[in-house]
Tab-separated table of C-alpha atoms in Angstrom:
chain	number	residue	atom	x	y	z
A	24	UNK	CA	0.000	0.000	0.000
A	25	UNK	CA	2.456	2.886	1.278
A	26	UNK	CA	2.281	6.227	-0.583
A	27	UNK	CA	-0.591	5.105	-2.284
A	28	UNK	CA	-2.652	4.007	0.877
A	29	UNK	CA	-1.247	7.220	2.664
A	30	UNK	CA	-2.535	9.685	-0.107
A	31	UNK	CA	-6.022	8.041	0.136
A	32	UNK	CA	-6.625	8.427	3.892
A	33	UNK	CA	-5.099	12.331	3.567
A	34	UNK	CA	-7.971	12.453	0.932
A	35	UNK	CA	-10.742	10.987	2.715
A	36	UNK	CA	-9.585	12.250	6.067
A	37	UNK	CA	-9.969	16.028	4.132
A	38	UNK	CA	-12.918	15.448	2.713
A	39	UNK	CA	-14.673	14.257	6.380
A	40	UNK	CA	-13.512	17.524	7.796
A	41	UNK	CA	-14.788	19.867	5.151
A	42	UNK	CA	-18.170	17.795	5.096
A	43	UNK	CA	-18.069	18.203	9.219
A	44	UNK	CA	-17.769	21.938	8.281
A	45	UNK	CA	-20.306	22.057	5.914
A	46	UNK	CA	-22.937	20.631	8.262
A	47	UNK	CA	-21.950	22.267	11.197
A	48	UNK	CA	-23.022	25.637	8.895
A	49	UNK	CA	-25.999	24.330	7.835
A	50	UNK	CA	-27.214	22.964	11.513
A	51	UNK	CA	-26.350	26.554	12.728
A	52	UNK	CA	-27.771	28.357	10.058
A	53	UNK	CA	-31.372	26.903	10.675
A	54	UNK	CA	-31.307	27.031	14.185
A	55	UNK	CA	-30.696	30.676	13.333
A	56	UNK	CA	-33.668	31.046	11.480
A	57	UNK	CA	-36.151	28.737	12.897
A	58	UNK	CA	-38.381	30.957	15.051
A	59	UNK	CA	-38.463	31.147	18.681
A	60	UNK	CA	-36.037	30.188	21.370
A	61	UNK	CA	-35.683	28.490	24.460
A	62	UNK	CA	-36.735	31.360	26.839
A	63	UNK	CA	-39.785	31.588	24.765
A	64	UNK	CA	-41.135	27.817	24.439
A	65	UNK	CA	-40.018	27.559	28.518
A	66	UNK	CA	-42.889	30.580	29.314
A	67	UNK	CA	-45.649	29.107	26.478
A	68	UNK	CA	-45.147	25.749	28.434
A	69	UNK	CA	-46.257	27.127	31.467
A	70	UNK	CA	-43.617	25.676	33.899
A	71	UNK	CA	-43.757	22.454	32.569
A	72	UNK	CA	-40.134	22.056	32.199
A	73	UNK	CA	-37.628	21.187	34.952
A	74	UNK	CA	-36.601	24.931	34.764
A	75	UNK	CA	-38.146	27.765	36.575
A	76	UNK	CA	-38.265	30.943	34.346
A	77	UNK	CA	-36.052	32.446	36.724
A	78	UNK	CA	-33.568	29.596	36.006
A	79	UNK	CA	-34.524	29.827	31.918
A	80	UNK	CA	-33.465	33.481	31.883
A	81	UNK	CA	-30.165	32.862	33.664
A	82	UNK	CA	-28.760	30.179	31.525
A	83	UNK	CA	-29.555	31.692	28.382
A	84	UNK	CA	-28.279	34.896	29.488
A	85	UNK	CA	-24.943	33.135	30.824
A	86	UNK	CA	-24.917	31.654	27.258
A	87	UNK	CA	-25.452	34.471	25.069
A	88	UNK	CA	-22.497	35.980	27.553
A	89	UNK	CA	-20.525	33.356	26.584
A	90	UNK	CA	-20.840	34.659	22.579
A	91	UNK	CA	-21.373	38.441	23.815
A	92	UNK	CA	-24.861	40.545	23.038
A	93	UNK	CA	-23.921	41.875	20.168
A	94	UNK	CA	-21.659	39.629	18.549
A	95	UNK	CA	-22.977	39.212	15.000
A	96	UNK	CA	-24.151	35.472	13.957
A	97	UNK	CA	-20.781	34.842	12.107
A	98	UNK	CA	-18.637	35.320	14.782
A	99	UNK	CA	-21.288	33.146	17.281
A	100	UNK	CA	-20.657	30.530	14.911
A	101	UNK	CA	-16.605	30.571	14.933
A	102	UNK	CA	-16.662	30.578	18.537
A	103	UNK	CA	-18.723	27.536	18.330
A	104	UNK	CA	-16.561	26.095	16.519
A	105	UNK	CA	-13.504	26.680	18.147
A	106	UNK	CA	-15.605	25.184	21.111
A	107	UNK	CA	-16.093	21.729	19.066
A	108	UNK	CA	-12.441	21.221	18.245
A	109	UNK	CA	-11.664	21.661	21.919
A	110	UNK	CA	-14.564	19.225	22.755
A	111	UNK	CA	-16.127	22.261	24.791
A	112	UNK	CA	-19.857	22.907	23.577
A	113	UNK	CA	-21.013	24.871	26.068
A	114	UNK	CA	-23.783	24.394	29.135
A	115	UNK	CA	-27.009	22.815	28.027
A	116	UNK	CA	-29.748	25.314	28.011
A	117	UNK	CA	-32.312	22.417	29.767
A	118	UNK	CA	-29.453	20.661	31.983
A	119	UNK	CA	-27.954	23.684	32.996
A	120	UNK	CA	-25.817	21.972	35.719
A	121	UNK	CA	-24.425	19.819	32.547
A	122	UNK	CA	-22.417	20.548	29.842
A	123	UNK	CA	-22.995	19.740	26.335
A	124	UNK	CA	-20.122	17.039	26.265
A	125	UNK	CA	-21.035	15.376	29.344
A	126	UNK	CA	-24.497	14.754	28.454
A	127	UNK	CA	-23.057	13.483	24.973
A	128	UNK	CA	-20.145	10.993	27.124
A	129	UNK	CA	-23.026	9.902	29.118
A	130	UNK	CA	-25.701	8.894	27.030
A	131	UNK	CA	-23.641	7.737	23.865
A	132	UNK	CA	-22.586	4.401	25.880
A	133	UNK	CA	-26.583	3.711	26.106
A	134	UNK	CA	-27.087	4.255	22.770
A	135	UNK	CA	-23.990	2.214	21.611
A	136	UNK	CA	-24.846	-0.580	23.923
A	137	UNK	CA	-28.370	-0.833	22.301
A	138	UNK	CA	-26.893	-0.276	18.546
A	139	UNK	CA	-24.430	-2.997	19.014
A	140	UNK	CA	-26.815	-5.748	20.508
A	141	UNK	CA	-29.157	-4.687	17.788
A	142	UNK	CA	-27.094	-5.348	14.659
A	143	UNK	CA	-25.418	-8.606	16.470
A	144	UNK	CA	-29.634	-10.343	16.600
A	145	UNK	CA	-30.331	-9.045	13.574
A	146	UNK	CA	-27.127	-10.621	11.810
A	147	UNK	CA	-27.947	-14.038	14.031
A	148	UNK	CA	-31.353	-13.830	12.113
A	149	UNK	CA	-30.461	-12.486	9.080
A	150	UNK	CA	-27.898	-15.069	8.181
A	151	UNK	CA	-29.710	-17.889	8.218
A	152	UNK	CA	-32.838	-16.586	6.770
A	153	UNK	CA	-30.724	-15.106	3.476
A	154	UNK	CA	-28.945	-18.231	3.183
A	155	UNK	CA	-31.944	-20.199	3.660
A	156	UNK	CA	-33.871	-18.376	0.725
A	157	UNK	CA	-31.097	-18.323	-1.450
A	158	UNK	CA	-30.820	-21.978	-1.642
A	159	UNK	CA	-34.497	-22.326	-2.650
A	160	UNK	CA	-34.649	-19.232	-5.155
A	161	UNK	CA	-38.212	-18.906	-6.581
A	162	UNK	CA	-39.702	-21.711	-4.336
A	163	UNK	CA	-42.473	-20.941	-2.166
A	164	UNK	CA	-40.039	-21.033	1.026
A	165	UNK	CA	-38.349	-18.280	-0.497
A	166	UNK	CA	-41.183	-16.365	-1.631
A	167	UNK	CA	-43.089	-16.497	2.319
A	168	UNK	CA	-39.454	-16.018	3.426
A	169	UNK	CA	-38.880	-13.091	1.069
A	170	UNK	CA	-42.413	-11.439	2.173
A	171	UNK	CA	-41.589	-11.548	5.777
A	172	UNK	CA	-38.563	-9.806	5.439
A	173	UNK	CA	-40.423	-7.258	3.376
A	174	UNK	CA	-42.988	-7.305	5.912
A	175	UNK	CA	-40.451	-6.393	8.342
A	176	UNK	CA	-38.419	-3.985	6.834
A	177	UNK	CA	-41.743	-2.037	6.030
A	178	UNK	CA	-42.781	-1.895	9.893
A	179	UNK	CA	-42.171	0.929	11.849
A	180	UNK	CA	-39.890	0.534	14.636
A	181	UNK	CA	-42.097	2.234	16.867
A	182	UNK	CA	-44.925	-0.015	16.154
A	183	UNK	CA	-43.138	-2.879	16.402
A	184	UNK	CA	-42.166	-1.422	19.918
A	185	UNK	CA	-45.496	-0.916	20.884
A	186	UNK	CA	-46.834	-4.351	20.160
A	187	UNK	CA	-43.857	-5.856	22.106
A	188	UNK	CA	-45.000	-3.870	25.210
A	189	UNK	CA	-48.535	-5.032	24.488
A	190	UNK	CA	-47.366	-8.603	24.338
A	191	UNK	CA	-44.679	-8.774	27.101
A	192	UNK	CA	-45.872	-6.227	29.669
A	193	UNK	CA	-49.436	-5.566	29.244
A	194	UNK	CA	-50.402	-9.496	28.175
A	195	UNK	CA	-47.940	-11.731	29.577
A	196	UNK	CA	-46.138	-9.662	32.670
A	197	UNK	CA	-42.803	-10.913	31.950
A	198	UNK	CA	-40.498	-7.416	30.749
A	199	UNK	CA	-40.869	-4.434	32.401
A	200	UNK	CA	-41.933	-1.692	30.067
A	201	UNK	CA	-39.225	1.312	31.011
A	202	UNK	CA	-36.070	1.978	31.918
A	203	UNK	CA	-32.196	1.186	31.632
A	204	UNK	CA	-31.887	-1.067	35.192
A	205	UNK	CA	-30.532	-4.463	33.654
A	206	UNK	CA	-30.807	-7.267	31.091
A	207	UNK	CA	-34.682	-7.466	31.017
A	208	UNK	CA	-35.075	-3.485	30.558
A	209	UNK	CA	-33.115	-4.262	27.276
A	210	UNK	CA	-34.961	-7.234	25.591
A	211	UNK	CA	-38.010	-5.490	24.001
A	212	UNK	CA	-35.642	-2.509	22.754
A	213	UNK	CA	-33.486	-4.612	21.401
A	214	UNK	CA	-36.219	-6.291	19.454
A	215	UNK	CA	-37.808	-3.468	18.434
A	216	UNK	CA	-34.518	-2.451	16.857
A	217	UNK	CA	-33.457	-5.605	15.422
A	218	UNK	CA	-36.230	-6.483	13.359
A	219	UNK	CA	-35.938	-3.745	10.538
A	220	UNK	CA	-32.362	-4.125	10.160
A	221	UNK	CA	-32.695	-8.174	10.212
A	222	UNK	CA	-34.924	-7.447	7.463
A	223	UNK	CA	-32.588	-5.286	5.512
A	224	UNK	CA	-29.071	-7.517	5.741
A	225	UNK	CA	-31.272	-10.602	5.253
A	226	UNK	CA	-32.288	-9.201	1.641
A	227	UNK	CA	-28.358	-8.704	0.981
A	228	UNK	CA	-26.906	-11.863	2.347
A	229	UNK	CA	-29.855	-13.889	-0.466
A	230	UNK	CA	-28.616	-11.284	-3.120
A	231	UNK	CA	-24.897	-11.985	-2.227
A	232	UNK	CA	-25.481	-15.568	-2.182
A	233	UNK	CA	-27.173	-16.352	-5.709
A	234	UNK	CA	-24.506	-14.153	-7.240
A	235	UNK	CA	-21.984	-16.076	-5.400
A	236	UNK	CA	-23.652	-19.345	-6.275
A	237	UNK	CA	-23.054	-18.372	-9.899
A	238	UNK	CA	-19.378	-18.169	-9.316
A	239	UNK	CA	-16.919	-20.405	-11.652
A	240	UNK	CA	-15.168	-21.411	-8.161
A	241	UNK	CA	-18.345	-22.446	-6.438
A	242	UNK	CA	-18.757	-25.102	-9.975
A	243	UNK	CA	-16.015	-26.072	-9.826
A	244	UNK	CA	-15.796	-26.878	-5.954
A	245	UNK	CA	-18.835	-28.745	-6.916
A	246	UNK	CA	-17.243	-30.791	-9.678
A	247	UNK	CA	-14.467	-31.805	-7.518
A	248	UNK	CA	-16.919	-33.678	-5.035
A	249	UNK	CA	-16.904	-31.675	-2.425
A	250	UNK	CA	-19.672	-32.117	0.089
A	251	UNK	CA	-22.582	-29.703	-0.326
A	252	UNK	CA	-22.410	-28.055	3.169
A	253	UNK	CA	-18.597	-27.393	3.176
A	254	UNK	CA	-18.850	-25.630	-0.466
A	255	UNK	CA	-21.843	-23.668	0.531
A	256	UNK	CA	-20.543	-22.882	4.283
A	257	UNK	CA	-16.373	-22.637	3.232
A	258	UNK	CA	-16.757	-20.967	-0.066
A	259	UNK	CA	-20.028	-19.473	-1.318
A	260	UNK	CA	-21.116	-17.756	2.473
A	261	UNK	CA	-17.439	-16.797	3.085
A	262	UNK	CA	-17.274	-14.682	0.501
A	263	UNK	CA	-20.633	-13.522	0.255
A	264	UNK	CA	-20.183	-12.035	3.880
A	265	UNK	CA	-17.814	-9.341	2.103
A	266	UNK	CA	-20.449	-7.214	0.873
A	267	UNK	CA	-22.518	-7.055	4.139
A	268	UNK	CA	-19.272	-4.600	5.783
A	269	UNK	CA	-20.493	-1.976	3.856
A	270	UNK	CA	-24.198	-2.198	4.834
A	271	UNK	CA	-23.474	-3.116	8.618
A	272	UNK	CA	-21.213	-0.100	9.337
A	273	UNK	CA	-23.384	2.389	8.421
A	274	UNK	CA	-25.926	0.868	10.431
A	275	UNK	CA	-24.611	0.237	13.443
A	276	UNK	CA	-23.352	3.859	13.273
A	277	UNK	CA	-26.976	5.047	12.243
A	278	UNK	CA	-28.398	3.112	15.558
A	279	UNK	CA	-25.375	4.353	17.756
A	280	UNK	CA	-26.169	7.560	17.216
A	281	UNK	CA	-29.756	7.302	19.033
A	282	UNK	CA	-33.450	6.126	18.181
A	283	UNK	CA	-35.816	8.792	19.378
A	284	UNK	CA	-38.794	6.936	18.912
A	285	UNK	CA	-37.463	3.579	20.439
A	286	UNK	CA	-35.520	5.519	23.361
A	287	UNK	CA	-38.354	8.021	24.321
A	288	UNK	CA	-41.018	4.980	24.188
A	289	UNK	CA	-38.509	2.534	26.742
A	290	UNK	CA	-37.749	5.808	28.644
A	291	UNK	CA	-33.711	5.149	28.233
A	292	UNK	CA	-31.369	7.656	28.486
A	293	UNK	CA	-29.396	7.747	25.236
A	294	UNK	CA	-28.503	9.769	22.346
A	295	UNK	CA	-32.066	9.771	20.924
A	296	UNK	CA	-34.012	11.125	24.223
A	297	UNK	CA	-32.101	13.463	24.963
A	298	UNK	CA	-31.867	15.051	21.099
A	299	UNK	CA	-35.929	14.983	21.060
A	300	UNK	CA	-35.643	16.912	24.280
A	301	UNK	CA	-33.664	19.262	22.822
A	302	UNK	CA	-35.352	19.540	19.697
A	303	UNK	CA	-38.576	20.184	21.607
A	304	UNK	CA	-37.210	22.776	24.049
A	305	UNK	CA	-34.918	24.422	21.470
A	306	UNK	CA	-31.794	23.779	23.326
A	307	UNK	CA	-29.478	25.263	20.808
A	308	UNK	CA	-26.008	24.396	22.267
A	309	UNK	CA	-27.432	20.632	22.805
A	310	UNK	CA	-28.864	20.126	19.502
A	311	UNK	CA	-25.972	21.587	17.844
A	312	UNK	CA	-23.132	19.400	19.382
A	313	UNK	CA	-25.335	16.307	19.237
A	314	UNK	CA	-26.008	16.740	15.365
A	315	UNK	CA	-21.875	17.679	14.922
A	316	UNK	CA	-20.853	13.839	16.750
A	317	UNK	CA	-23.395	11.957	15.223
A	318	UNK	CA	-21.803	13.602	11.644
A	319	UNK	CA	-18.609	12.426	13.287
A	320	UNK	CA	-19.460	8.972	14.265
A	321	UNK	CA	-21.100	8.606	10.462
A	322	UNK	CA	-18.597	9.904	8.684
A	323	UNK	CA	-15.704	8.427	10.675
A	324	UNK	CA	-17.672	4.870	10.247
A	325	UNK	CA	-17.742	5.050	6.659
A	326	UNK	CA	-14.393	5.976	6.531
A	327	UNK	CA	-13.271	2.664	8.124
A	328	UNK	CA	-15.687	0.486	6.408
A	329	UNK	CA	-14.423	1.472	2.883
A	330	UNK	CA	-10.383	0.702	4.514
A	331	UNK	CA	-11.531	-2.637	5.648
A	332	UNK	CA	-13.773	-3.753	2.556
A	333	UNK	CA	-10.730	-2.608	0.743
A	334	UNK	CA	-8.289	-4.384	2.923
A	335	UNK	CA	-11.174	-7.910	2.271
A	336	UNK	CA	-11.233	-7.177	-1.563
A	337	UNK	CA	-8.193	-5.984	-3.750
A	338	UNK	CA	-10.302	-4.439	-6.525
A	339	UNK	CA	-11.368	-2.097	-4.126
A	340	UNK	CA	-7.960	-1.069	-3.600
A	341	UNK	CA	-6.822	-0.651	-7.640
A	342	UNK	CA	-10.396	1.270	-7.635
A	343	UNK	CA	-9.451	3.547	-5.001
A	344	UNK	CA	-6.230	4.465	-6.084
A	345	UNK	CA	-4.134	2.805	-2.699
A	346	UNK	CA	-2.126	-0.127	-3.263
A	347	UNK	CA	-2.984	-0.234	-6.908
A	348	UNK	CA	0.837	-2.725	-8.087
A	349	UNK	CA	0.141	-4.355	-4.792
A	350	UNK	CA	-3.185	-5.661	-5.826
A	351	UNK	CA	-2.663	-5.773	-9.730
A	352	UNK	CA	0.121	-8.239	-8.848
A	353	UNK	CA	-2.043	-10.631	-6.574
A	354	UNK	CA	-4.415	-11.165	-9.087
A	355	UNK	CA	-2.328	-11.696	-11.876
A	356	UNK	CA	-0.468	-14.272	-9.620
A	357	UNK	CA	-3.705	-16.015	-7.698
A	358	UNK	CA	-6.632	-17.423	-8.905
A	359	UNK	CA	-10.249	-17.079	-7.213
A	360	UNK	CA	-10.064	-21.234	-7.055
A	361	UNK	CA	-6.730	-21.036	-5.693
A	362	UNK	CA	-6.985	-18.154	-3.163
A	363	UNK	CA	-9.738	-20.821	-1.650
């Protein structure tokens, strides 16, 4: 790889920051011009909020002292900035004993924890199910199977949600229906967040499959006698897995960054509830360095999914322009049948 490999991340790695720029300015520049504030929705709610209007007025005060009165809306927004590389965004106009970054180290954990045990069910269902179809393409196993995944993917994650709390808590008694205390408090959001993205990989890992199936190496592992399972399992699944890192990073990174519907429904304290609640109360500082980290976690993820599927595959490599001799002289050296 070398040079080649070297100029590729510098070129990726500048094209992340100016895209962390660009939506940084465009986050900023709405909030700017959506009407209202938080002072404002805090006295049309009456109270409602956890602040006292006494308490509103202070911290937005202290805030807009932190940018100065009359410091135009260009300059608010380098200071922000300058904030955001030094991982300081400010106090949180709703927490105002919290900071911006705390509330962000504190609930992204949550949210990961969730995201992570997510994608793991849905690839233990997906798996099977995509290699199970595949194997009977156009029969009417494949067509139910097919339809259920469709039916799946098409479901709401909230709804889903809802009729797990119907069946577990409200029918059966067995999970309770809020919170983030232990294992149980986890089962139903997990669920609820598997079963779209099961849908979704189980759709690629069939399409990966019948191409793979078609493969001149897969034939000829056949013709050689080889015993149906260990072609299918060694050779056609192996490297029909490759695809799926480019679908599974960006989704595990989508769910990491919070599920407002699935977090505010469970009552659990990640990414997602606390966004809506910023959102809703116009918590500028909040809402601004929540949408800046989950650009980062995106952009960062699909940075390191395209180095590993290009570290898996060697076409990916020539394609990119990083370790283009490298890879040119592996495959004029191996063979698909004898790199298996």
């Amino acid at each position: 790889m070398g040079t080649g490999f070297l100029a590729y991340l510098g070129r990726r790695l500048l094209r992340l920051v100016l895209s962390l720029v660009a939506v940084s300015l465009i986050t900023f520049t709405l909030l700017q011009l959506a009407p209202g504030n938080f002072a404002d929705i805090q006295r049309i709610s009456s109270g409602a909020s956890t602040i006292g209007s006494a308490g509103t007025e202070a911290v937005a005060s202290a805030f807009e002292s932190r940018y100065g009165a009359d410091v135009p809306v260009w300059k608010q927004y380098l200071i922000f900035m300058k904030g955001a590389v030094t991982w300081d965004f400010g106090p949180s106009y709703k927490y105002p004993t919290l900071d911006v970054q705390d509330i962000i180290a504190k609930a992204f954990p949550v949210s990961a924890t969730l995201a992570l045990l997510s994608v793991l069910l849905a690839l233990l269902i997906a798996l099977p199910v995509g290699v199970f179809a595949a194997l009977r393409q156009n029969s009417v196993a494949d067509h139910g199977t097919m339809f259920l995944v469709t039916l799946g993917h098409a479901l709401p994650g909230f709804l889903s949600a809802a009729f797990l709390v119907l069946l577990f808590t409200a029918t059966l008694h067995v999970l309770p229906s809020s919170g983030f205390q232990g294992p149980r408090n986890l089962v139903m959001p997990v669920l609820a967040l598997a079963i779209g993205p099961a849908a979704v990989l189980a759709r690629y890992v069939r399409s990966s499959m019948l191409e793979t199936l078609r493969e001149e190496y897969v034939t000829a592992a056949y013709a050689k006698g080889g015993p149906r399972r260990t072609v299918i399992i060694r050779h056609a699944l192996r490297n029909s897995l490759i695809p799926l890192v480019t679908v599974v990073g960006p989704l595990l990174a989508g769910l990491m960054t919070g599920t407002v519907f699935i977090e505010a429904l469970f009552r659990i304290p990640g990414l997602g509830l606390y966004f809506a609640s910023a959102a809703a109360s116009r918590d500028m500082p909040l809402l601004m360095g929540s949408t800046l980290f989950f650009a980062v976690i995106l952009m960062v993820t699909n940075l390191v999914v395209d180095l590993v599927y290009g570290v898996l595959d060697p076409r990916i490599r020539a394609e990119g322009g990083w370790g283009r001799s490298r890879s040119r002289r592996a495959s004029q050296r191996i063979s698909p049948q004898e790199a298996l």
